[in-house]
Amino acid sequence: DKDKFREDKGLLTKFYQKNGYKDFRIVTDSISYSENGKKMNIDFWVHEGNKYYFRNFSWEGQSLYTEQELGRALDLNSGEKYNEEEFNIAVFERMHGLYMDKGYIYSNIVPKFTPVSEDSLDIHFEITENHKVYVRNIYVYGNDKTRENVIRRELHVFPGDVFNRQLLQRSARELFILNYFGNVIPDVVPVDEDEID
């Protein structure tokens, strides 16, 4: 099954990158068959690269938060093994989440990696904060269980407010807890540079 084979190669890469091997790649692979054609051999040639550990973190372009606040949100320490999955959560959920909670949904954080010696990584974050975005309208779709005002009184975000990801998630959780709906999925739709629905 070619699709499963492709998925499994992705899982192999993910496994290595979770265990510190940032530069891991599959160089090539081959498939051969036994003489009777009933068995298949799969060979991978891989480049593991070095096993990396975090060394130093630095930031530029930020004005809303101090380096200490960003470091606390990142929550990764010097000497920790590089783990791509955890790193992406730290940057794109926790650090970027700080900006999303203040309305800066168009902020951008770009990590730049610098290998130091054979096993260490310095990471420099280039931050573009952009500007605040406000809530224009709130629409409710798919409700046939209750009156709309019952839903709206559970919300913690309102038209005219600065967008706040944390309050939007809290609103969705509390609507789900009402037990009227199979799922509650917030959808942020950009209207223009300054407003979202």
PDB file of N, CA and C in Angstrom, residues 116-150:
ATOM      1  N   VAL A 116      25.880  24.421  16.875  1.00  0.00           N
ATOM      2  CA  VAL A 116      27.109  24.809  17.562  1.00  0.00           C
ATOM      3  C   VAL A 116      27.814  23.519  17.959  1.00  0.00           C
ATOM      4  N   SER A 117      29.055  23.371  17.532  1.00  0.00           N
ATOM      5  CA  SER A 117      29.812  22.126  17.702  1.00  0.00           C
ATOM      6  C   SER A 117      28.996  20.968  17.120  1.00  0.00           C
ATOM      7  N   GLU A 118      29.153  19.768  17.652  1.00  0.00           N
ATOM      8  CA  GLU A 118      28.499  18.608  17.031  1.00  0.00           C
ATOM      9  C   GLU A 118      27.114  18.317  17.578  1.00  0.00           C
ATOM     10  N   ASP A 119      26.782  18.877  18.754  1.00  0.00           N
ATOM     11  CA  ASP A 119      25.545  18.396  19.373  1.00  0.00           C
ATOM     12  C   ASP A 119      24.659  19.485  19.972  1.00  0.00           C
ATOM     13  N   SER A 120      24.917  20.758  19.664  1.00  0.00           N
ATOM     14  CA  SER A 120      24.137  21.831  20.295  1.00  0.00           C
ATOM     15  C   SER A 120      23.489  22.729  19.248  1.00  0.00           C
ATOM     16  N   LEU A 121      22.372  23.320  19.640  1.00  0.00           N
ATOM     17  CA  LEU A 121      21.645  24.243  18.769  1.00  0.00           C
ATOM     18  C   LEU A 121      21.407  25.557  19.498  1.00  0.00           C
ATOM     19  N   ASP A 122      21.785  26.658  18.865  1.00  0.00           N
ATOM     20  CA  ASP A 122      21.340  27.974  19.299  1.00  0.00           C
ATOM     21  C   ASP A 122      20.121  28.326  18.460  1.00  0.00           C
ATOM     22  N   ILE A 123      19.092  28.871  19.104  1.00  0.00           N
ATOM     23  CA  ILE A 123      17.864  29.202  18.379  1.00  0.00           C
ATOM     24  C   ILE A 123      17.546  30.677  18.578  1.00  0.00           C
ATOM     25  N   HIS A 124      17.438  31.373  17.451  1.00  0.00           N
ATOM     26  CA  HIS A 124      17.124  32.802  17.449  1.00  0.00           C
ATOM     27  C   HIS A 124      15.731  32.976  16.839  1.00  0.00           C
ATOM     28  N   PHE A 125      14.848  33.650  17.581  1.00  0.00           N
ATOM     29  CA  PHE A 125      13.474  33.854  17.117  1.00  0.00           C
ATOM     30  C   PHE A 125      13.325  35.259  16.547  1.00  0.00           C
ATOM     31  N   GLU A 126      12.912  35.334  15.281  1.00  0.00           N
ATOM     32  CA  GLU A 126      12.607  36.626  14.667  1.00  0.00           C
ATOM     33  C   GLU A 126      11.096  36.817  14.741  1.00  0.00           C
ATOM     34  N   ILE A 127      10.680  37.864  15.456  1.00  0.00           N
ATOM     35  CA  ILE A 127       9.249  38.085  15.725  1.00  0.00           C
ATOM     36  C   ILE A 127       8.755  39.312  14.969  1.00  0.00           C
ATOM     37  N   THR A 128       7.647  39.134  14.261  1.00  0.00           N
ATOM     38  CA  THR A 128       6.940  40.255  13.650  1.00  0.00           C
ATOM     39  C   THR A 128       5.581  40.326  14.342  1.00  0.00           C
ATOM     40  N   GLU A 129       5.354  41.399  15.099  1.00  0.00           N
ATOM     41  CA  GLU A 129       4.136  41.465  15.918  1.00  0.00           C
ATOM     42  C   GLU A 129       2.904  41.899  15.121  1.00  0.00           C
ATOM     43  N   ASN A 130       3.069  42.756  14.125  1.00  0.00           N
ATOM     44  CA  ASN A 130       1.963  43.312  13.352  1.00  0.00           C
ATOM     45  C   ASN A 130       1.020  44.131  14.241  1.00  0.00           C
ATOM     46  N   HIS A 131      -0.295  43.958  14.153  1.00  0.00           N
ATOM     47  CA  HIS A 131      -1.229  44.851  14.847  1.00  0.00           C
ATOM     48  C   HIS A 131      -2.393  44.061  15.441  1.00  0.00           C
ATOM     49  N   LYS A 132      -3.130  44.740  16.333  1.00  0.00           N
ATOM     50  CA  LYS A 132      -4.301  44.123  16.973  1.00  0.00           C
ATOM     51  C   LYS A 132      -5.437  43.951  15.973  1.00  0.00           C
ATOM     52  N   VAL A 133      -6.227  42.898  16.221  1.00  0.00           N
ATOM     53  CA  VAL A 133      -7.407  42.627  15.402  1.00  0.00           C
ATOM     54  C   VAL A 133      -8.622  42.577  16.327  1.00  0.00           C
ATOM     55  N   TYR A 134      -9.739  43.119  15.852  1.00  0.00           N
ATOM     56  CA  TYR A 134     -10.957  43.208  16.662  1.00  0.00           C
ATOM     57  C   TYR A 134     -12.033  42.268  16.126  1.00  0.00           C
ATOM     58  N   VAL A 135     -12.949  41.887  17.016  1.00  0.00           N
ATOM     59  CA  VAL A 135     -14.090  41.045  16.636  1.00  0.00           C
ATOM     60  C   VAL A 135     -15.161  41.948  16.031  1.00  0.00           C
ATOM     61  N   ARG A 136     -15.592  41.627  14.812  1.00  0.00           N
ATOM     62  CA  ARG A 136     -16.650  42.408  14.172  1.00  0.00           C
ATOM     63  C   ARG A 136     -18.009  41.828  14.519  1.00  0.00           C
ATOM     64  N   ASN A 137     -18.259  40.572  14.108  1.00  0.00           N
ATOM     65  CA  ASN A 137     -19.548  39.915  14.360  1.00  0.00           C
ATOM     66  C   ASN A 137     -19.318  38.504  14.870  1.00  0.00           C
ATOM     67  N   ILE A 138     -20.319  37.985  15.578  1.00  0.00           N
ATOM     68  CA  ILE A 138     -20.300  36.593  16.026  1.00  0.00           C
ATOM     69  C   ILE A 138     -21.548  35.920  15.465  1.00  0.00           C
ATOM     70  N   TYR A 139     -21.341  34.881  14.679  1.00  0.00           N
ATOM     71  CA  TYR A 139     -22.446  34.139  14.085  1.00  0.00           C
ATOM     72  C   TYR A 139     -22.497  32.745  14.697  1.00  0.00           C
ATOM     73  N   VAL A 140     -23.704  32.209  14.822  1.00  0.00           N
ATOM     74  CA  VAL A 140     -23.891  30.859  15.356  1.00  0.00           C
ATOM     75  C   VAL A 140     -24.577  30.025  14.281  1.00  0.00           C
ATOM     76  N   TYR A 141     -23.932  28.914  13.897  1.00  0.00           N
ATOM     77  CA  TYR A 141     -24.486  28.021  12.879  1.00  0.00           C
ATOM     78  C   TYR A 141     -24.696  26.632  13.467  1.00  0.00           C
ATOM     79  N   GLY A 142     -25.710  25.941  12.978  1.00  0.00           N
ATOM     80  CA  GLY A 142     -25.917  24.536  13.332  1.00  0.00           C
ATOM     81  C   GLY A 142     -26.729  24.310  14.601  1.00  0.00           C
ATOM     82  N   ASN A 143     -27.238  25.372  15.206  1.00  0.00           N
ATOM     83  CA  ASN A 143     -27.999  25.236  16.446  1.00  0.00           C
ATOM     84  C   ASN A 143     -29.478  25.015  16.143  1.00  0.00           C
ATOM     85  N   ASP A 144     -30.004  23.875  16.593  1.00  0.00           N
ATOM     86  CA  ASP A 144     -31.457  23.689  16.549  1.00  0.00           C
ATOM     87  C   ASP A 144     -31.953  23.129  17.882  1.00  0.00           C
ATOM     88  N   LYS A 145     -31.151  23.302  18.930  1.00  0.00           N
ATOM     89  CA  LYS A 145     -31.465  22.748  20.250  1.00  0.00           C
ATOM     90  C   LYS A 145     -32.021  23.786  21.221  1.00  0.00           C
ATOM     91  N   THR A 146     -31.568  25.037  21.088  1.00  0.00           N
ATOM     92  CA  THR A 146     -31.931  26.029  22.098  1.00  0.00           C
ATOM     93  C   THR A 146     -32.001  27.406  21.445  1.00  0.00           C
ATOM     94  N   ARG A 147     -32.488  28.384  22.207  1.00  0.00           N
ATOM     95  CA  ARG A 147     -32.528  29.753  21.691  1.00  0.00           C
ATOM     96  C   ARG A 147     -31.109  30.319  21.614  1.00  0.00           C
ATOM     97  N   GLU A 148     -30.903  31.206  20.656  1.00  0.00           N
ATOM     98  CA  GLU A 148     -29.555  31.737  20.442  1.00  0.00           C
ATOM     99  C   GLU A 148     -29.048  32.543  21.635  1.00  0.00           C
ATOM    100  N   ASN A 149     -29.954  33.208  22.353  1.00  0.00           N
ATOM    101  CA  ASN A 149     -29.494  33.991  23.507  1.00  0.00           C
ATOM    102  C   ASN A 149     -28.909  33.102  24.611  1.00  0.00           C
ATOM    103  N   VAL A 150     -29.352  31.823  24.682  1.00  0.00           N
ATOM    104  CA  VAL A 150     -28.780  30.872  25.645  1.00  0.00           C
ATOM    105  C   VAL A 150     -27.314  30.625  25.295  1.00  0.00           C
TER     106      VAL A 150
END
